[in-house]
Short mmCIF file of C-alpha atoms in Angstrom, two decimals:
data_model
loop_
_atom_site.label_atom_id
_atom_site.label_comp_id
_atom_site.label_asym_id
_atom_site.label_seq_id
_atom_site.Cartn_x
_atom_site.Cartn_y
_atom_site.Cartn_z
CA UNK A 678 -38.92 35.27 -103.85
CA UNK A 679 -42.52 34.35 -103.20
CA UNK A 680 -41.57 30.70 -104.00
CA UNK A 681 -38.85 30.70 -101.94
CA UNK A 682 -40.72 31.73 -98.92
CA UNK A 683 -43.31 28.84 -99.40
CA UNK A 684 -40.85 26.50 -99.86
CA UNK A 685 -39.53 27.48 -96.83
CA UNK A 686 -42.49 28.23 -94.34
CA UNK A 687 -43.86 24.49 -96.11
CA UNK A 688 -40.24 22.78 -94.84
CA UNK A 689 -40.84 24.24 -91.34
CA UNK A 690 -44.55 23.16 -91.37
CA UNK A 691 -43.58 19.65 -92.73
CA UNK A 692 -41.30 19.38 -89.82
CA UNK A 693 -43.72 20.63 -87.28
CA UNK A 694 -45.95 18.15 -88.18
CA UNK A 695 -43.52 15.37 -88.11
CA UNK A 696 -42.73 16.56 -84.39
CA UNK A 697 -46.22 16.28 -83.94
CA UNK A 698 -46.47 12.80 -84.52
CA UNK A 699 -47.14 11.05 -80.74
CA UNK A 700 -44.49 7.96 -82.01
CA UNK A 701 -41.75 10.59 -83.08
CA UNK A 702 -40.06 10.94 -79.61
CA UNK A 703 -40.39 7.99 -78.21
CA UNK A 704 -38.79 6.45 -80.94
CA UNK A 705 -35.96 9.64 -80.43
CA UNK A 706 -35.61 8.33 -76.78
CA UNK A 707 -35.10 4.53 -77.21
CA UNK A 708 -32.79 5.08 -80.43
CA UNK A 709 -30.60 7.63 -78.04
CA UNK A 710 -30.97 4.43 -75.67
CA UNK A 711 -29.78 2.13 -77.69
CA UNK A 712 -27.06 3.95 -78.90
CA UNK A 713 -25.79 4.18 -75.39
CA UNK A 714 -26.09 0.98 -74.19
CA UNK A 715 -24.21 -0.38 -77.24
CA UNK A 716 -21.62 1.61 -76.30
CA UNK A 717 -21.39 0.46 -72.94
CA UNK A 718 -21.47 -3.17 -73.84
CA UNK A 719 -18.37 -2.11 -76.21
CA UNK A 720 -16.51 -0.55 -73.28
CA UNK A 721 -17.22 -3.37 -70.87
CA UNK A 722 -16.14 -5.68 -73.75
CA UNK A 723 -12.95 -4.35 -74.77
CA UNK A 724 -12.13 -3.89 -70.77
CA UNK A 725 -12.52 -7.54 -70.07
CA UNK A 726 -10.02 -8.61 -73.08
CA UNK A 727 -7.40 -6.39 -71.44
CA UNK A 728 -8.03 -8.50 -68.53
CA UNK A 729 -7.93 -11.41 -70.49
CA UNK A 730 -4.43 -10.99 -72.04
CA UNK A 731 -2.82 -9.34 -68.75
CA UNK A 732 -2.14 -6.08 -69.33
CA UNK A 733 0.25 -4.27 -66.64
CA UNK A 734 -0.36 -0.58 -65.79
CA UNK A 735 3.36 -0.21 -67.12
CA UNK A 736 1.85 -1.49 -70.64
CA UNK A 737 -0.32 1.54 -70.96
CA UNK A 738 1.11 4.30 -73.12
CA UNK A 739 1.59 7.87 -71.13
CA UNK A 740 1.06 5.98 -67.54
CA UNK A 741 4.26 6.03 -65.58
CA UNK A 742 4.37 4.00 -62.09
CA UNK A 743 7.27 3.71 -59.58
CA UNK A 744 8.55 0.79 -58.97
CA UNK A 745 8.73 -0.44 -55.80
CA UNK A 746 12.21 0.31 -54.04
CA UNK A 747 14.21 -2.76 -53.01
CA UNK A 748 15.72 -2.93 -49.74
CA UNK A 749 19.53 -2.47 -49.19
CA UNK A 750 19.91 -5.30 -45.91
CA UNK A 751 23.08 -6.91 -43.91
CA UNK A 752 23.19 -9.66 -46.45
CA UNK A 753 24.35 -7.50 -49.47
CA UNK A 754 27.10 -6.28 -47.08
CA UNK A 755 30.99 -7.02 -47.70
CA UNK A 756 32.43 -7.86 -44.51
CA UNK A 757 34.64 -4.55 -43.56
CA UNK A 758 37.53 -3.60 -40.78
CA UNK A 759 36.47 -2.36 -37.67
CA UNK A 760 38.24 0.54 -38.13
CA UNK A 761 38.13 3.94 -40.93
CA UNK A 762 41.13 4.15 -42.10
CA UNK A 763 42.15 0.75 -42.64
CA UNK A 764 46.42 1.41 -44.73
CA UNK A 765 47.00 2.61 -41.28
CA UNK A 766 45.80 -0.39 -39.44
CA UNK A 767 48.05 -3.37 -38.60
CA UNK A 768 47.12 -6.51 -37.74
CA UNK A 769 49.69 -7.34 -34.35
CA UNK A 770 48.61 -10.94 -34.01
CA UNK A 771 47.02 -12.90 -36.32
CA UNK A 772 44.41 -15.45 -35.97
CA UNK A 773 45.68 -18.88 -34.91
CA UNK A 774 44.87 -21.32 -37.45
CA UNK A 775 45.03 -25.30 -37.05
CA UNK A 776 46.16 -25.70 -40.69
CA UNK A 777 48.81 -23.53 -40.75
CA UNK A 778 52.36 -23.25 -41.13
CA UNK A 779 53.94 -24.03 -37.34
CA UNK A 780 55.44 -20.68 -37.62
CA UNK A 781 52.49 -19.15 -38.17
CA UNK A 782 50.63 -20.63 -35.11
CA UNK A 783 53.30 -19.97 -33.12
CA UNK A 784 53.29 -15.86 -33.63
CA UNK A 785 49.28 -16.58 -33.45
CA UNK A 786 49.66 -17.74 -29.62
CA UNK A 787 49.04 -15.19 -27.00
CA UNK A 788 50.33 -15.63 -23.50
CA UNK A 789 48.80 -14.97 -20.95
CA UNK A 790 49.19 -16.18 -16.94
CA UNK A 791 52.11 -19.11 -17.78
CA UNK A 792 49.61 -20.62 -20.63
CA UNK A 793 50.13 -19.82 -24.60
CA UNK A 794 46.57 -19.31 -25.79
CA UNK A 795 45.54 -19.68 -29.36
CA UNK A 796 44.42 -16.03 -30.66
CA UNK A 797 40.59 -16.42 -31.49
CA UNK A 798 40.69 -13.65 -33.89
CA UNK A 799 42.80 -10.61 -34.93
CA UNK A 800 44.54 -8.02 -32.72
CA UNK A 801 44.33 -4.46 -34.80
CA UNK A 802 46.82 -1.27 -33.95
CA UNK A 803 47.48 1.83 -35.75
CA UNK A 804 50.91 2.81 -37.05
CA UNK A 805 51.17 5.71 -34.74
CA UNK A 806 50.54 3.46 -31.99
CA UNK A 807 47.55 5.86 -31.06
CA UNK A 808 43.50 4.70 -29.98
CA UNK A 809 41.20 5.45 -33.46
CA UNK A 810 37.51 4.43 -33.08
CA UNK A 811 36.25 1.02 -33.67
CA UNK A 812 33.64 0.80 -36.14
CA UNK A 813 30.63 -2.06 -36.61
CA UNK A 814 32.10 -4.55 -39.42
CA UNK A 815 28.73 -5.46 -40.06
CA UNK A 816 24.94 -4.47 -39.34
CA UNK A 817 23.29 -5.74 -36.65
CA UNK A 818 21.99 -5.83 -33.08
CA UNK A 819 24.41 -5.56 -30.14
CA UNK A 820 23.37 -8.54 -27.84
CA UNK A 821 26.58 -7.60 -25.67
CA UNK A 822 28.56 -5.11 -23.76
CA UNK A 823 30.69 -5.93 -20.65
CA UNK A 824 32.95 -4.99 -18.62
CA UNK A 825 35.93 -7.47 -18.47
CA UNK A 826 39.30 -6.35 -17.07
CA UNK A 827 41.20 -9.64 -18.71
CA UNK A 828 39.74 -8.93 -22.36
CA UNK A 829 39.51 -5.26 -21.61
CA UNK A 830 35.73 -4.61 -22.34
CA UNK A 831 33.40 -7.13 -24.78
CA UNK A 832 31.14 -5.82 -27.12
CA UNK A 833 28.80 -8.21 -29.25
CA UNK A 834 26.99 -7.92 -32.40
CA UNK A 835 24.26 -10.76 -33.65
CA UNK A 836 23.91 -10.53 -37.31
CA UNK A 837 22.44 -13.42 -39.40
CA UNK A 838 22.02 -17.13 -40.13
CA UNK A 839 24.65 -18.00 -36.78
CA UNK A 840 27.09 -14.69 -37.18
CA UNK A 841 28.18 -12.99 -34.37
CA UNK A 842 31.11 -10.19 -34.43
CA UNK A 843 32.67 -9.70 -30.99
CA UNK A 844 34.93 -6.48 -30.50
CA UNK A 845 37.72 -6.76 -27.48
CA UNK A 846 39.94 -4.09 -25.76
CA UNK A 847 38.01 -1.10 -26.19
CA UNK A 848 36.85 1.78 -24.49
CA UNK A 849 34.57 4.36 -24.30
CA UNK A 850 31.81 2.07 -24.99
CA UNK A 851 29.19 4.37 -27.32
CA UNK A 852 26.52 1.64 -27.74
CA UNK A 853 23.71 -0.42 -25.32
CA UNK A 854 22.31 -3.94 -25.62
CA UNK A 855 19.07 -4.12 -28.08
CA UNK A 856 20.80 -1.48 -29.81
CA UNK A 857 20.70 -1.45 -33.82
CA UNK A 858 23.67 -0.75 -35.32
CA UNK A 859 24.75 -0.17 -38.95
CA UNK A 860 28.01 -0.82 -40.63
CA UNK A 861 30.41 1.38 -40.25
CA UNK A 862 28.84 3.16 -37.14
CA UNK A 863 31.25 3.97 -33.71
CA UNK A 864 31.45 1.15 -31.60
CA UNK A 865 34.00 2.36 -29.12
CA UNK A 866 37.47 3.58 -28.84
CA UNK A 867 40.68 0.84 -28.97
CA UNK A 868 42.02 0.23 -25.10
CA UNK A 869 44.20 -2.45 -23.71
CA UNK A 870 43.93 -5.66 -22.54
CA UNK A 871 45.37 -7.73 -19.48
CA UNK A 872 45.16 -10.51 -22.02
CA UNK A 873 47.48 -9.20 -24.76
CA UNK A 874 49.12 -6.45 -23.17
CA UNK A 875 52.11 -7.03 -25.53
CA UNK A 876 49.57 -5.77 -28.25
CA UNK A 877 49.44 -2.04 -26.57
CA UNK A 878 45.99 -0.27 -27.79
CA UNK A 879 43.95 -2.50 -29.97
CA UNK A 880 40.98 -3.66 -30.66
CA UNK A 881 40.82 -7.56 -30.68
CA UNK A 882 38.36 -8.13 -33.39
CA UNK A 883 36.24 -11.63 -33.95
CA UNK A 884 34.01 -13.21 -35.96
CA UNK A 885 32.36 -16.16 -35.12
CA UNK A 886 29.99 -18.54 -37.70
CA UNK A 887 27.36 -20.58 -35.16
CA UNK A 888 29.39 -20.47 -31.84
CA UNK A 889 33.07 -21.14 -33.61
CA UNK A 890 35.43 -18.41 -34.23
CA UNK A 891 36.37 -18.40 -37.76
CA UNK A 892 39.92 -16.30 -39.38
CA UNK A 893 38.67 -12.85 -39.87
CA UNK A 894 41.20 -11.99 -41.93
CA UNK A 895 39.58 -14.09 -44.90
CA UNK A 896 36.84 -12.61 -45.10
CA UNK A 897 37.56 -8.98 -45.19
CA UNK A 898 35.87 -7.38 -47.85
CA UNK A 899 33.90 -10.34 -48.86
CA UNK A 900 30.66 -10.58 -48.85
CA UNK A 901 28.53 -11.84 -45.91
CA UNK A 902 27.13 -14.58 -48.03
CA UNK A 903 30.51 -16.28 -48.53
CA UNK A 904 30.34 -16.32 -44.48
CA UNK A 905 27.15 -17.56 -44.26
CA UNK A 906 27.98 -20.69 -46.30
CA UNK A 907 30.99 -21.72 -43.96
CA UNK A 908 30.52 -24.85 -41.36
CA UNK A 909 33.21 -24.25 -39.05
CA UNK A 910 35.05 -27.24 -37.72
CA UNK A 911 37.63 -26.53 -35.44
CA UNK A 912 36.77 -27.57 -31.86
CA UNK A 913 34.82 -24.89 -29.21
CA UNK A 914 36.86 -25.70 -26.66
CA UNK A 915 40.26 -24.71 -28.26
CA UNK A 916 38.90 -21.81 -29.12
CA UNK A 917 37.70 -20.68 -26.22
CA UNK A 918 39.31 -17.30 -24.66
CA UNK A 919 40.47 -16.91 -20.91
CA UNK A 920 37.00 -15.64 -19.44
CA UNK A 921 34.94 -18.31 -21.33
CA UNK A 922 36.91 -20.90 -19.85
CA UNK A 923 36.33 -20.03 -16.18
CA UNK A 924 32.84 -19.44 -17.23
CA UNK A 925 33.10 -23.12 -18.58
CA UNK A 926 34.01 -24.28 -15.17
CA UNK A 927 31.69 -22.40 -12.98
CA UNK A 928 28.71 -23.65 -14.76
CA UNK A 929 30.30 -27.11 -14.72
CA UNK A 930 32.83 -27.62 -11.95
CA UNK A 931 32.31 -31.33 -11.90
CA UNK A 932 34.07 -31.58 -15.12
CA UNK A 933 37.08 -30.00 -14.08
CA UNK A 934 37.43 -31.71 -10.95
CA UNK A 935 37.11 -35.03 -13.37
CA UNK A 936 39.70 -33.71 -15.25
CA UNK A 937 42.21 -32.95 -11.93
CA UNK A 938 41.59 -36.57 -10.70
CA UNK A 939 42.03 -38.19 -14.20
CA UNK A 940 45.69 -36.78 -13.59
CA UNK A 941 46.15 -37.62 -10.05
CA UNK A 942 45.29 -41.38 -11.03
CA UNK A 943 47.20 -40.96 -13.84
CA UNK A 944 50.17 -39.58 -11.60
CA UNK A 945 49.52 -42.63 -8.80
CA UNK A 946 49.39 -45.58 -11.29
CA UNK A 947 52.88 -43.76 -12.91
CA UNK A 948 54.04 -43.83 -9.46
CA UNK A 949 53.16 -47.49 -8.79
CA UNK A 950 54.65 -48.64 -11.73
CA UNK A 951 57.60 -46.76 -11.41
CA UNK A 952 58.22 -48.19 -7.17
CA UNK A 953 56.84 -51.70 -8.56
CA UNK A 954 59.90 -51.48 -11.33
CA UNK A 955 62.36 -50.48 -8.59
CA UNK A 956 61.64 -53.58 -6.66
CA UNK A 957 61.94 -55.40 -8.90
CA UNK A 958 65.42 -54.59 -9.51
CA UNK A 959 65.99 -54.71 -6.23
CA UNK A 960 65.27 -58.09 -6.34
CA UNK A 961 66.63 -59.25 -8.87
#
């Protein structure tokens, strides 16, 4: 037991006096230092290789991130009906179309004070013969809303790259200019027109691709992208509707009164030619 003790109380002693020793923590202190600063190196080390090879947060095991949500716009759109329940819908006169059968134009012309007029874009009843509300085909920003008692009330949508949805005979107007609009939303209610009255309550619906009215009716439930690509050629001018022809000639009655004289020389040479023939007869 003795020897025990003294091996004990001189393993204590030994380490007091090794304590003791003026060099023993210092060298505790820089060794702890050492240690520490190695192991930052390390981290600072291994940190830049995961820079080095492009790691994504999505890369790391247990971290989750959230994408970032992509944006549902007008240009993923399919162009729709301006109206909700579209089996009931009829289309009373269709759009007039240069390249189509003669038949076809001539059920496409609308007529309207002694002059057939080529139908700029669809004329939409109901079955029932009833007024339904008229719905935005596409998204956009109405730019238009007038009162016209030929085409029965205008409203106008702008939507992109040149596409502009007009919406005639209606009523009830529920939307202002500057107004944003989705698809789908209530436009108005279907009225009448002077311009079609054969067409009862409709909506005359358009689309038109950088100023030129284009055939709705192919596009329905496409998407706006196949619109987009189109470069309308048929001519402005025999397109244009009722009120943008006397629009046409306010702004620029010196081409209409060209026009008128152009025909009255016309008419005087015919005349001319037609007293210098009789004279000649005469005569002879």
């Amino acid at each position: 037991m003795r020897e025990e003790e003294n091996k004990r109380s001189s393993q204590s002693s030994s380490v007091k006096r090794f304590f003791k020793k003026r060099w023993v923590f210092p060298a505790i202190y820089i060794a702890s230092a050492a240690i520490i600063l190695t192991g930052v190196l390390w981290y600072q080390s291994s940190a830049g290789d995961s820079d080095k090879y492009d790691y994504k947060s999505t890369d790391i095991t247990g971290k989750k991130t959230n994408p970032p949500a992509v944006e549902v716009n007008s240009a993923l759109e399919n162009v729709k009906m301006p109206v909700k329940d579209a089996a009931s819908a009829v289309i009373k006169t269709k759009f007039y179309d240069f390249s189509a059968k003669a038949e076809d134009q001539e059920a496409a012309l609308v007529f309207y004070e002694n002059t057939y007029n080529p139908n700029t874009g669809v004329d939409i009843t109901m079955k029932d013969g009833e007024t339904f509300d008229v719905l935005a085909s596409l998204s956009g920003t109405v730019t238009r809303v007038e009162e016209d008692a030929v085409l029965g009330n205008v409203i106008e949508i702008e939507h992109d790259k040149g596409i502009v949805t007009q919406y005639q005979s209606v009523k009830d107007i529920k939307v202002e200019v500057g107004e944003k609009v989705k698809q789908g939303d209530v436009l108005a209610k279907a009225g009448q027109s002077m311009f079609n009255e054969k067409a009862g309550t409709h909506v005359h619906f358009e689309i038109r691709k950088d100023g030129v009215a284009v055939n709705p009716s192919k596009y329905i439930d496409k998407p706006v992208s196949t619109l987009q690509e189109v470069t309308p050629s048929n001519s402005k001018e025999s397109m244009q509707t009722p009120s943008e022809k006397k629009q046409q000639e306010l702004e620029d009655p010196a081409g209409s009164d060209d026009q008128s004289s152009d025909k009255e020389t016309d008419g005087g040479k015919t005349k001319e030619d037609e007293s210098t023939n009789s004279k000649e007869k005469t005569n002879s």
